[in-house]
Amino acid sequence: MDIALQRGTGRERAVYRQISDHIRLEVAGGRLEAGDRLPPIRNLARDLGVNRDTVALAYEELVNAGIAVSTVGRGTFVARANAAPSAEDFHPVLSPLTERLLSFERARPQFGSTANAVPMHSIVPDQSLYPADEFRRVLNRVLQQSGPELLLYGSPQGHLGLRETLAERLQREGIDTSANGILLCHGASQGISLGLRLFAQAGDTVAVEEPTYNNVLAAAHGLGFKIAPVPMREAGLDLDALDRILARPEVKVLYTIPTFHNPLGSTTSVDHRRRLLEIAARHRKPVIEDGYETDLRFSGRAVPSLAALDRTGLVLHLFSFSKSLFPGARVGAITAHGRLIEALLALKQATDLSDALPLQAALAEFAASGAYDRHLGRVRRVLRERCDALLDALAREMPDGTHWTQPDGGLQLWVELPEEIETRDLLSDAAVAGVFFAPGFQFNHDGRSSNCLRLTFAMAEPEALRAGVAALARVIVERLEGKPRMDRVQI
Amino acid sequence: MDIALQRGTGRERAVYRQISDHIRLEVAGGRLEAGDRLPPIRNLARDLGVNRDTVALAYEELVNAGIAVSTVGRGTFVARANAAPSAEDFHPVLSPLTERLLSFERARPQFGSTANAVPMHSIVPDQSLYPADEFRRVLNRVLQQSGPELLLYGSPQGHLGLRETLAERLQREGIDTSANGILLCHGASQGISLGLRLFAQAGDTVAVEEPTYNNVLAAAHGLGFKIAPVPMREAGLDLDALDRILARPEVKVLYTIPTFHNPLGSTTSVDHRRRLLEIAARHRKPVIEDGYETDLRFSGRAVPSLAALDRTGLVLHLFSFSKSLFPGARVGAITAHGRLIEALLALKQATDLSDALPLQAALAEFAASGAYDRHLGRVRRVLRERCDALLDALAREMPDGTHWTQPDGGLQLWVELPEEIETRDLLSDAAVAGVFFAPGFQFNHDGRSSNCLRLTFAMAEPEALRAGVAALARVIVERLEGKPRMDRVQI
């Protein structure tokens, strides 16, 4: 990129503005198009003979103006143009809740291509393990057998055969349910929204663990719920804090992940669960139990779910195929009691009528035939091996003062670094060093800084996990030793 | 059913209570099971030697207690049992919004099997017209070609290929958009919820036509929006009323169906559309245009959509495959401008992360190959024939003082009866006579009574439509002549 900079007259625009204005004109004139990559900061700085920070500032200004986008470890790109040139005429007033949700979403770190970094940031099961071909054949068969039936609107409750199969599985885990006590939904994530909306409306408060699954925070922000964080301890959420929080009348419901917690990876004991239920029952507050990874236990003995221990009907249990099989079917399930099912049906229908039956019907067949259990057996072995490799690497590489959880299942664990480190600040260096991780701040309800991070062993094989941990450890050690950052990428 | 009734002692329970208690015990003892049909009122009354009203009262009591359910024209059945016997311990407090939605849902008429009645009540496209086999083969092929890719989480924006194909189609209709200006969603119904939530939050008001699509009312109730009804006239919504309503600051957005209106079946002129846009632009209020049946025009010339006429970016346009192809893919699309897309993405992600890619990918291929257009050609011919048959039958059969709309496309039309008739009260007689229709009250925001009804020609063939209209006309004429109802079914 050739930019004729004006300098030394004392009247010219700041150099960073000259750079950003030049790029603005190139975009406006169509010489740079959406998706084009801007030169790496270091190269442009060298070519123009300016400081890297000057170029970084120019790029930051373009990003803030919506003209460019930056992704960790990939660089800066020309943003997509506005679809309508005329859209400038109309400045729609978004609802304050939508604005709040947008701010929350914008704070999420953006990760680029995983080609040059070990992907330990995102809980997406490894696609190389998906039984894609077997599922495709089942889907084709059920569509062939059913004809157009499966292309009608389904009941808002979802495909009966899948509900029957799930009811049987859940019963075997000790949960008192039936096909009528289950509502199928669009992934456990839709189940979270529907479940929260049963009990809470804008202005109400929902209790969640902290840290917790960041999409629960997004759902709550978008729905206008206030959040009461219950601190996570080693044994699970702080029961005394829960007791105080559920006593507050404005707190309508608790969302909790007792098994293979996200982001912690930890699992609570039966005793902790019984005490949690006792507290909820005493305050007559319902509990949404997210069992999204329950099927992924690879060591230790199964702990009965809250729903299995519950004798009063206050637990809604969420199940999902997204982590244990693949996310692309977008099928989850809520188990609930009595009139809660009727209310969930009404909410589901008012939200999007019903789900697509073909994928539900195929999952029913896939699960009933034993193919899902065979897949689970295979995946559990792979995950155990990956988790062991990750734990070994952490023990070998991480500096003193670092701690981590030891999951018995699921796809993630939690690392606590020395207090002086803000893990968000490590992202760029880690990306350059070759590893992506999920910084802890995004699991806090207020986005406050965190010296923790989540690592997943979902996507990478043992060797890559070892390389990723080595890279991460290097970055941490350098930060602890106060070394300057080598090649900072703007994010 | 054999019930030993006690009578004449003066101390026994009321006869209707003896009947309902007997049935309660049969259900509790498992001798009657969920789904079992109770004897028709007239038969049981005859067998027991009691008045029909006595049996009707007993059944009503069982329905109110949740032990039985009644459906129009089908009879009374044992209700599904509570999934959990323990659920009685816990009486969850639902949010007031959820309670409000439940009341709304409970007011919907329940229709039984369509085996003995012409189904003119529900806008579900006729499954005998679905290109089910062709779609299945396309789906199987795209899954085979893609491997596991399509089973990953998709982008919250949806499958790129389908967005490109839809963008091209919408551009041909004069809408200024691109693949980046489209968000795919879970049917147009999810698009409605997301679109409304962009601008309104609980306590705000949304403007809708009256009558309007009843699921928009459900969505608004569930989200806590107040409703400002804009009366529908022959030419479309009342523009003067719209002007007054959009002037109110608490009214955040207008939802409208200018083409093949639901429930009216009518289409507005270009002039009406321009004036509507002018009013919305003057008040700087966004417009959600539901184009859910636009592809089903079978006569007359296409009228440019609001989105095509809009030059300011204030229109969000909804598209759906549910009525023009089949509903079971649950795929719709929102077209919007500028930062509205970013906000929709955030809402979609916070609601259910993303949609299932396999069905979107198959639709992309199906539409791009020309198969969708071939299907539209076929369906439009069938619908035109059915609509003509329906209009002919109405002209032949309906009594004086009855009026109806003449649709140029879509699946429904609107019939206005003499004012003294409340169409909800006709449902039972019509079901017995052999026809189902959608009574008008459910399309009013406050559920107030209506002398109108919606008839669809989606599901029945010409001969059945003629028989249905004849049956409906008989019931109306009898009501107008004050004849007693012959065989009333309790609903």
GROMACS .gro file of N, CA and C in nm, chain A residues 80 82 84-86 89-90 92-99 101 106 127 130 136 139-140 143-144 148-149 151-153 157 176 180 186 189-190 193 197-199 201 215 219 222 284 311-314 323 326-328 330 337-340 342 346 349-356 359, chain B residues 80 82 84-86 89-90 92-99 101 105-106 127 130 136 139-140 143-144 148-149 151-153 157 176 180 186 189-190 193 197-199 201 215 219 222 284 311-314 323 326-328 330 337-340 342 346 349-356 359:
model
  411
   80ARG      N    1  -1.764  -0.585   0.558
   80ARG     CA    2  -1.872  -0.594   0.461
   80ARG      C    3  -1.936  -0.458   0.447
   82ASN      N    4  -2.237  -0.194   0.385
   82ASN     CA    5  -2.379  -0.191   0.416
   82ASN      C    6  -2.455  -0.246   0.297
   84ALA      N    7  -2.750  -0.179   0.201
   84ALA     CA    8  -2.827  -0.078   0.130
   84ALA      C    9  -2.758   0.058   0.140
   85PRO      N   10  -2.727   0.116   0.028
   85PRO     CA   11  -2.664   0.246   0.034
   85PRO      C   12  -2.758   0.350   0.096
   86SER      N   13  -2.888   0.319   0.088
   86SER     CA   14  -2.985   0.415   0.135
   86SER      C   15  -3.009   0.405   0.285
   89ASP      N   16  -3.036   0.688   0.546
   89ASP     CA   17  -3.149   0.778   0.565
   89ASP      C   18  -3.223   0.751   0.694
   90PHE      N   19  -3.221   0.626   0.736
   90PHE     CA   20  -3.307   0.584   0.845
   90PHE      C   21  -3.220   0.532   0.957
   92PRO      N   22  -3.267   0.358   1.272
   92PRO     CA   23  -3.367   0.296   1.356
   92PRO      C   24  -3.328   0.303   1.503
   93VAL      N   25  -3.427   0.321   1.586
   93VAL     CA   26  -3.404   0.322   1.729
   93VAL      C   27  -3.422   0.180   1.780
   94LEU      N   28  -3.312   0.116   1.817
   94LEU     CA   29  -3.323  -0.018   1.871
   94LEU      C   30  -3.369  -0.010   2.016
   95SER      N   31  -3.433  -0.116   2.062
   95SER     CA   32  -3.476  -0.118   2.201
   95SER      C   33  -3.351  -0.119   2.290
   96PRO      N   34  -3.361  -0.060   2.409
   96PRO     CA   35  -3.245  -0.061   2.500
   96PRO      C   36  -3.194  -0.201   2.528
   97LEU      N   37  -3.283  -0.299   2.533
   97LEU     CA   38  -3.237  -0.437   2.557
   97LEU      C   39  -3.151  -0.486   2.442
   98THR      N   40  -3.192  -0.454   2.319
   98THR     CA   41  -3.114  -0.497   2.203
   98THR      C   42  -2.978  -0.427   2.203
   99GLU      N   43  -2.978  -0.300   2.238
   99GLU     CA   44  -2.849  -0.229   2.246
   99GLU      C   45  -2.758  -0.294   2.352
  101LEU      N   46  -2.763  -0.602   2.451
  101LEU     CA   47  -2.716  -0.730   2.398
  101LEU      C   48  -2.604  -0.708   2.297
  106ARG      N   49  -2.041  -0.751   2.132
  106ARG     CA   50  -1.920  -0.689   2.075
  106ARG      C   51  -1.798  -0.712   2.163
  127GLN      N   52  -1.526  -3.248   1.425
  127GLN     CA   53  -1.608  -3.299   1.315
  127GLN      C   54  -1.554  -3.428   1.256
  130TYR      N   55  -1.766  -3.714   1.375
  130TYR     CA   56  -1.911  -3.724   1.351
  130TYR      C   57  -1.943  -3.847   1.267
  136ARG      N   58  -2.657  -3.966   0.775
  136ARG     CA   59  -2.718  -3.933   0.647
  136ARG      C   60  -2.804  -4.048   0.595
  139LEU      N   61  -3.122  -4.065   0.795
  139LEU     CA   62  -3.211  -3.954   0.757
  139LEU      C   63  -3.279  -3.985   0.624
  140ASN      N   64  -3.202  -4.031   0.530
  140ASN     CA   65  -3.260  -4.063   0.399
  140ASN      C   66  -3.366  -4.172   0.411
  143LEU      N   67  -3.692  -4.040   0.578
  143LEU     CA   68  -3.767  -3.955   0.486
  143LEU      C   69  -3.834  -4.040   0.377
  144GLN      N   70  -3.764  -4.143   0.335
  144GLN     CA   71  -3.820  -4.231   0.233
  144GLN      C   72  -3.942  -4.305   0.287
  148PRO      N   73  -4.426  -3.739   0.264
  148PRO     CA   74  -4.436  -3.597   0.298
  148PRO      C   75  -4.470  -3.569   0.444
  149GLU      N   76  -4.511  -3.670   0.520
  149GLU     CA   77  -4.552  -3.650   0.661
  149GLU      C   78  -4.453  -3.565   0.741
  151LEU      N   79  -4.261  -3.346   0.649
  151LEU     CA   80  -4.242  -3.209   0.599
  151LEU      C   81  -4.358  -3.118   0.638
  152LEU      N   82  -4.452  -3.171   0.714
  152LEU     CA   83  -4.559  -3.088   0.771
  152LEU      C   84  -4.506  -3.012   0.893
  153TYR      N   85  -4.586  -2.919   0.942
  153TYR     CA   86  -4.557  -2.864   1.075
  153TYR      C   87  -4.560  -2.979   1.173
  157GLN      N   88  -4.445  -2.979   2.051
  157GLN     CA   89  -4.372  -3.061   2.148
  157GLN      C   90  -4.260  -3.140   2.082
  176ASP      N   91  -3.771  -3.918   3.649
  176ASP     CA   92  -3.911  -3.960   3.641
  176ASP      C   93  -3.979  -3.880   3.530
  180ASN      N   94  -4.452  -3.750   2.726
  180ASN     CA   95  -4.534  -3.630   2.744
  180ASN      C   96  -4.470  -3.525   2.832
  186HIS      N   97  -3.482  -2.628   2.002
  186HIS     CA   98  -3.378  -2.598   1.905
  186HIS      C   99  -3.244  -2.589   1.977
  189SER      N  100  -2.974  -2.450   2.390
  189SER     CA  101  -2.972  -2.304   2.402
  189SER      C  102  -3.113  -2.247   2.393
  190GLN      N  103  -3.196  -2.301   2.304
  190GLN     CA  104  -3.334  -2.253   2.305
  190GLN      C  105  -3.403  -2.296   2.434
  193SER      N  106  -3.349  -2.032   2.700
  193SER     CA  107  -3.436  -1.914   2.686
  193SER      C  108  -3.579  -1.945   2.727
  197ARG      N  109  -3.778  -1.797   3.055
  197ARG     CA  110  -3.899  -1.716   3.032
  197ARG      C  111  -4.022  -1.772   3.102
  198LEU      N  112  -4.020  -1.900   3.136
  198LEU     CA  113  -4.133  -1.955   3.212
  198LEU      C  114  -4.155  -1.878   3.341
  199PHE      N  115  -4.045  -1.841   3.406
  199PHE     CA  116  -4.053  -1.790   3.543
  199PHE      C  117  -4.018  -1.642   3.555
  201GLN      N  118  -3.957  -1.245   3.375
  201GLN     CA  119  -3.978  -1.152   3.265
  201GLN      C  120  -3.892  -1.029   3.289
  215ASN      N  121  -2.342  -1.789   2.690
  215ASN     CA  122  -2.465  -1.767   2.615
  215ASN      C  123  -2.588  -1.756   2.704
  219ALA      N  124  -2.849  -1.457   2.665
  219ALA     CA  125  -2.994  -1.476   2.665
  219ALA      C  126  -3.058  -1.386   2.769
  222GLY      N  127  -3.054  -1.021   2.659
  222GLY     CA  128  -3.151  -0.996   2.553
  222GLY      C  129  -3.294  -0.995   2.603
  284ARG      N  130  -3.896  -2.239   4.741
  284ARG     CA  131  -3.995  -2.263   4.635
  284ARG      C  132  -3.953  -2.196   4.504
  311ARG      N  133  -3.768  -3.475   4.407
  311ARG     CA  134  -3.896  -3.543   4.432
  311ARG      C  135  -4.013  -3.445   4.435
  312THR      N  136  -3.986  -3.321   4.401
  312THR     CA  137  -4.092  -3.220   4.415
  312THR      C  138  -4.133  -3.157   4.283
  313GLY      N  139  -4.063  -3.189   4.175
  313GLY     CA  140  -4.102  -3.134   4.045
  313GLY      C  141  -4.050  -2.995   4.019
  314LEU      N  142  -3.945  -2.952   4.095
  314LEU     CA  143  -3.898  -2.815   4.073
  314LEU      C  144  -3.784  -2.806   3.973
  323LYS      N  145  -2.318  -3.155   2.187
  323LYS     CA  146  -2.180  -3.184   2.226
  323LYS      C  147  -2.148  -3.333   2.217
  326PHE      N  148  -2.337  -3.421   1.740
  326PHE     CA  149  -2.291  -3.306   1.662
  326PHE      C  150  -2.394  -3.196   1.682
  327PRO      N  151  -2.351  -3.070   1.664
  327PRO     CA  152  -2.444  -2.960   1.693
  327PRO      C  153  -2.543  -2.933   1.580
  328GLY      N  154  -2.513  -2.982   1.459
  328GLY     CA  155  -2.585  -2.935   1.341
  328GLY      C  156  -2.730  -2.977   1.330
  330ARG      N  157  -2.933  -2.930   1.571
  330ARG     CA  158  -3.001  -2.832   1.654
  330ARG      C  159  -3.118  -2.896   1.727
  337HIS      N  160  -4.226  -3.087   3.458
  337HIS     CA  161  -4.341  -3.154   3.519
  337HIS      C  162  -4.468  -3.071   3.506
  338GLY      N  163  -4.580  -3.143   3.503
  338GLY     CA  164  -4.711  -3.082   3.518
  338GLY      C  165  -4.737  -2.970   3.420
  339ARG      N  166  -4.786  -2.858   3.471
  339ARG     CA  167  -4.829  -2.753   3.381
  339ARG      C  168  -4.712  -2.678   3.319
  340LEU      N  169  -4.590  -2.704   3.368
  340LEU     CA  170  -4.475  -2.640   3.304
  340LEU      C  171  -4.465  -2.682   3.158
  342GLU      N  172  -4.713  -2.756   2.956
  342GLU     CA  173  -4.813  -2.680   2.881
  342GLU      C  174  -4.763  -2.538   2.855
  346ALA      N  175  -4.669  -2.344   2.494
  346ALA     CA  176  -4.723  -2.215   2.450
  346ALA      C  177  -4.609  -2.120   2.413
  349GLN      N  178  -4.449  -2.237   2.081
  349GLN     CA  179  -4.534  -2.207   1.968
  349GLN      C  180  -4.532  -2.057   1.936
  350ALA      N  181  -4.534  -1.975   2.038
  350ALA     CA  182  -4.534  -1.830   2.015
  350ALA      C  183  -4.397  -1.783   1.965
  351THR      N  184  -4.293  -1.863   1.987
  351THR     CA  185  -4.159  -1.822   1.947
  351THR      C  186  -4.129  -1.861   1.803
  352ASP      N  187  -4.155  -1.986   1.767
  352ASP     CA  188  -4.127  -2.028   1.630
  352ASP      C  189  -4.210  -2.148   1.585
  353LEU      N  190  -4.329  -2.161   1.642
  353LEU     CA  191  -4.428  -2.264   1.606
  353LEU      C  192  -4.382  -2.405   1.643
  354SER      N  193  -4.277  -2.454   1.579
  354SER     CA  194  -4.235  -2.593   1.603
  354SER      C  195  -4.101  -2.615   1.535
  355ASP      N  196  -4.039  -2.729   1.563
  355ASP     CA  197  -3.909  -2.758   1.503
  355ASP      C  198  -3.923  -2.845   1.378
  356ALA      N  199  -3.812  -2.859   1.305
  356ALA     CA  200  -3.811  -2.942   1.184
  356ALA      C  201  -3.813  -3.089   1.225
  359LEU      N  202  -3.493  -3.402   1.104
  359LEU     CA  203  -3.373  -3.430   1.182
  359LEU      C  204  -3.408  -3.498   1.314
  571ARG      N  205  -5.390  -3.640   2.891
  571ARG     CA  206  -5.261  -3.697   2.927
  571ARG      C  207  -5.242  -3.683   3.077
  573ASN      N  208  -5.040  -3.629   3.422
  573ASN     CA  209  -4.921  -3.554   3.462
  573ASN      C  210  -4.801  -3.647   3.456
  575ALA      N  211  -4.533  -3.639   3.624
  575ALA     CA  212  -4.477  -3.672   3.754
  575ALA      C  213  -4.585  -3.670   3.860
  576PRO      N  214  -4.603  -3.781   3.927
  576PRO     CA  215  -4.704  -3.782   4.033
  576PRO      C  216  -4.664  -3.685   4.144
  577SER      N  217  -4.534  -3.656   4.154
  577SER     CA  218  -4.487  -3.571   4.262
  577SER      C  219  -4.502  -3.423   4.231
  580ASP      N  220  -4.631  -3.142   4.460
  580ASP     CA  221  -4.560  -3.083   4.573
  580ASP      C  222  -4.518  -2.940   4.544
  581PHE      N  223  -4.492  -2.911   4.419
  581PHE     CA  224  -4.429  -2.786   4.384
  581PHE      C  225  -4.521  -2.711   4.290
  583PRO      N  226  -4.510  -2.415   4.081
  583PRO     CA  227  -4.421  -2.310   4.033
  583PRO      C  228  -4.499  -2.183   4.003
  584VAL      N  229  -4.438  -2.073   4.031
  584VAL     CA  230  -4.499  -1.945   4.000
  584VAL      C  231  -4.451  -1.905   3.861
  585LEU      N  232  -4.541  -1.910   3.764
  585LEU     CA  233  -4.504  -1.868   3.629
  585LEU      C  234  -4.503  -1.716   3.622
  586SER      N  235  -4.424  -1.664   3.529
  586SER     CA  236  -4.422  -1.519   3.514
  586SER      C  237  -4.559  -1.474   3.463
  587PRO      N  238  -4.602  -1.352   3.501
  587PRO     CA  239  -4.731  -1.303   3.453
  587PRO      C  240  -4.742  -1.308   3.300
  588LEU      N  241  -4.632  -1.283   3.230
  588LEU     CA  242  -4.636  -1.290   3.083
  588LEU      C  243  -4.668  -1.429   3.035
  589THR      N  244  -4.608  -1.529   3.100
  589THR     CA  245  -4.636  -1.667   3.059
  589THR      C  246  -4.781  -1.702   3.089
  590GLU      N  247  -4.832  -1.657   3.204
  590GLU     CA  248  -4.973  -1.683   3.236
  590GLU      C  249  -5.064  -1.618   3.131
  592LEU      N  250  -4.989  -1.552   2.819
  592LEU     CA  251  -4.979  -1.629   2.695
  592LEU      C  252  -5.061  -1.757   2.705
  596GLU      N  253  -5.353  -1.885   2.461
  596GLU     CA  254  -5.346  -2.012   2.389
  596GLU      C  255  -5.470  -2.098   2.419
  597ARG      N  256  -5.516  -2.091   2.543
  597ARG     CA  257  -5.630  -2.177   2.581
  597ARG      C  258  -5.758  -2.134   2.511
  618GLN      N  259  -5.018  -3.165   0.178
  618GLN     CA  260  -4.898  -3.248   0.172
  618GLN      C  261  -4.893  -3.333   0.046
  621TYR      N  262  -4.641  -3.183  -0.189
  621TYR     CA  263  -4.500  -3.163  -0.154
  621TYR      C  264  -4.409  -3.244  -0.248
  627ARG      N  265  -3.590  -3.500  -0.076
  627ARG     CA  266  -3.510  -3.598  -0.003
  627ARG      C  267  -3.382  -3.631  -0.079
  630LEU      N  268  -3.142  -3.344  -0.048
  630LEU     CA  269  -3.085  -3.341   0.087
  630LEU      C  270  -2.978  -3.448   0.102
  631ASN      N  271  -3.007  -3.567   0.053
  631ASN     CA  272  -2.911  -3.676   0.064
  631ASN      C  273  -2.783  -3.642  -0.013
  634LEU      N  274  -2.572  -3.370   0.168
  634LEU     CA  275  -2.505  -3.425   0.287
  634LEU      C  276  -2.389  -3.516   0.246
  635GLN      N  277  -2.409  -3.589   0.136
  635GLN     CA  278  -2.302  -3.676   0.087
  635GLN      C  279  -2.183  -3.593   0.041
  639PRO      N  280  -1.912  -3.408   0.707
  639PRO     CA  281  -1.955  -3.359   0.839
  639PRO      C  282  -1.972  -3.206   0.847
  640GLU      N  283  -1.925  -3.134   0.747
  640GLU     CA  284  -1.930  -2.986   0.751
  640GLU      C  285  -2.068  -2.933   0.791
  642LEU      N  286  -2.287  -3.058   0.964
  642LEU     CA  287  -2.334  -3.097   1.097
  642LEU      C  288  -2.268  -3.016   1.207
  643LEU      N  289  -2.185  -2.919   1.167
  643LEU     CA  290  -2.128  -2.824   1.263
  643LEU      C  291  -2.232  -2.719   1.298
  644TYR      N  292  -2.203  -2.637   1.400
  644TYR     CA  293  -2.282  -2.517   1.419
  644TYR      C  294  -2.271  -2.433   1.293
  648GLN      N  295  -2.610  -1.640   1.101
  648GLN     CA  296  -2.676  -1.578   0.985
  648GLN      C  297  -2.737  -1.683   0.891
  667ASP      N  298  -3.355  -0.430  -0.267
  667ASP     CA  299  -3.213  -0.399  -0.267
  667ASP      C  300  -3.146  -0.474  -0.153
  671ASN      N  301  -2.543  -1.075   0.247
  671ASN     CA  302  -2.509  -1.021   0.379
  671ASN      C  303  -2.624  -0.947   0.445
  677HIS      N  304  -3.584  -1.950   1.182
  677HIS     CA  305  -3.662  -2.072   1.201
  677HIS      C  306  -3.805  -2.043   1.161
  680SER      N  307  -4.208  -1.724   1.141
  680SER     CA  308  -4.258  -1.699   1.277
  680SER      C  309  -4.145  -1.658   1.370
  681GLN      N  310  -4.028  -1.722   1.360
  681GLN     CA  311  -3.916  -1.673   1.441
  681GLN      C  312  -3.874  -1.535   1.395
  684SER      N  313  -4.076  -1.273   1.580
  684SER     CA  314  -4.030  -1.248   1.717
  684SER      C  315  -3.901  -1.168   1.718
  688ARG      N  316  -3.854  -0.780   1.851
  688ARG     CA  317  -3.763  -0.757   1.965
  688ARG      C  318  -3.652  -0.657   1.932
  689LEU      N  319  -3.622  -0.639   1.803
  689LEU     CA  320  -3.522  -0.538   1.768
  689LEU      C  321  -3.561  -0.401   1.823
  690PHE      N  322  -3.690  -0.371   1.816
  690PHE     CA  323  -3.736  -0.234   1.841
  690PHE      C  324  -3.816  -0.219   1.970
  692GLN      N  325  -3.948  -0.370   2.362
  692GLN     CA  326  -3.928  -0.457   2.476
  692GLN      C  327  -4.052  -0.450   2.565
  706ASN      N  328  -5.068  -1.571   1.541
  706ASN     CA  329  -4.943  -1.602   1.608
  706ASN      C  330  -4.858  -1.479   1.637
  710ALA      N  331  -4.703  -1.406   1.995
  710ALA     CA  332  -4.564  -1.363   2.016
  710ALA      C  333  -4.562  -1.235   2.099
  713GLY      N  334  -4.651  -1.304   2.463
  713GLY     CA  335  -4.542  -1.372   2.532
  713GLY      C  336  -4.425  -1.281   2.563
  775ARG      N  337  -4.057   0.807   1.150
  775ARG     CA  338  -3.932   0.735   1.175
  775ARG      C  339  -3.956   0.604   1.251
  802ARG      N  340  -3.702   0.332   0.011
  802ARG     CA  341  -3.571   0.388  -0.023
  802ARG      C  342  -3.496   0.437   0.100
  803THR      N  343  -3.551   0.409   0.217
  803THR     CA  344  -3.490   0.464   0.337
  803THR      C  345  -3.436   0.359   0.432
  804GLY      N  346  -3.459   0.231   0.402
  804GLY     CA  347  -3.406   0.126   0.490
  804GLY      C  348  -3.490   0.098   0.611
  805LEU      N  349  -3.617   0.142   0.610
  805LEU     CA  350  -3.698   0.119   0.731
  805LEU      C  351  -3.778  -0.010   0.728
  814LYS      N  352  -4.528  -2.188   0.335
  814LYS     CA  353  -4.656  -2.198   0.265
  814LYS      C  354  -4.637  -2.231   0.117
  817PHE      N  355  -4.311  -2.632   0.175
  817PHE     CA  356  -4.367  -2.709   0.286
  817PHE      C  357  -4.313  -2.647   0.414
  818PRO      N  358  -4.385  -2.665   0.523
  818PRO     CA  359  -4.343  -2.599   0.647
  818PRO      C  360  -4.231  -2.671   0.720
  819GLY      N  361  -4.211  -2.799   0.689
  819GLY     CA  362  -4.129  -2.884   0.774
  819GLY      C  363  -3.981  -2.855   0.775
  821ARG      N  364  -3.875  -2.559   0.829
  821ARG     CA  365  -3.867  -2.449   0.925
  821ARG      C  366  -3.758  -2.349   0.883
  828HIS      N  367  -3.148  -0.388   0.675
  828HIS     CA  368  -3.038  -0.302   0.633
  828HIS      C  369  -2.946  -0.266   0.748
  829GLY      N  370  -2.820  -0.241   0.710
  829GLY     CA  371  -2.725  -0.179   0.801
  829GLY      C  372  -2.709  -0.253   0.932
  830ARG      N  373  -2.713  -0.178   1.041
  830ARG     CA  374  -2.684  -0.240   1.169
  830ARG      C  375  -2.798  -0.327   1.221
  831LEU      N  376  -2.912  -0.322   1.153
  831LEU     CA  377  -3.021  -0.411   1.194
  831LEU      C  378  -2.979  -0.557   1.180
  833GLU      N  379  -2.676  -0.677   1.213
  833GLU     CA  380  -2.588  -0.711   1.326
  833GLU      C  381  -2.671  -0.738   1.451
  837ALA      N  382  -2.722  -1.089   1.677
  837ALA     CA  383  -2.702  -1.100   1.821
  837ALA      C  384  -2.825  -1.162   1.887
  840GLN      N  385  -2.846  -1.535   1.796
  840GLN     CA  386  -2.747  -1.614   1.868
  840GLN      C  387  -2.787  -1.630   2.015
  841ALA      N  388  -2.838  -1.524   2.074
  841ALA     CA  389  -2.877  -1.533   2.215
  841ALA      C  390  -3.002  -1.618   2.233
  842THR      N  391  -3.079  -1.638   2.125
  842THR     CA  392  -3.204  -1.713   2.135
  842THR      C  393  -3.180  -1.863   2.117
  843ASP      N  394  -3.107  -1.902   2.012
  843ASP     CA  395  -3.084  -2.045   1.990
  843ASP      C  396  -2.958  -2.072   1.908
  844LEU      N  397  -2.861  -1.982   1.916
  844LEU     CA  398  -2.729  -1.995   1.852
  844LEU      C  399  -2.736  -1.988   1.700
  845SER      N  400  -2.799  -2.086   1.636
  845SER     CA  401  -2.802  -2.090   1.490
  845SER      C  402  -2.898  -2.198   1.447
  846ASP      N  403  -2.927  -2.203   1.316
  846ASP     CA  404  -3.021  -2.303   1.265
  846ASP      C  405  -2.947  -2.425   1.210
  847ALA      N  406  -3.025  -2.530   1.181
  847ALA     CA  407  -2.969  -2.652   1.125
  847ALA      C  408  -2.932  -2.628   0.979
  850LEU      N  409  -3.092  -2.872   0.620
  850LEU     CA  410  -3.214  -2.838   0.548
  850LEU      C  411  -3.196  -2.708   0.469
   0.00000   0.00000   0.00000
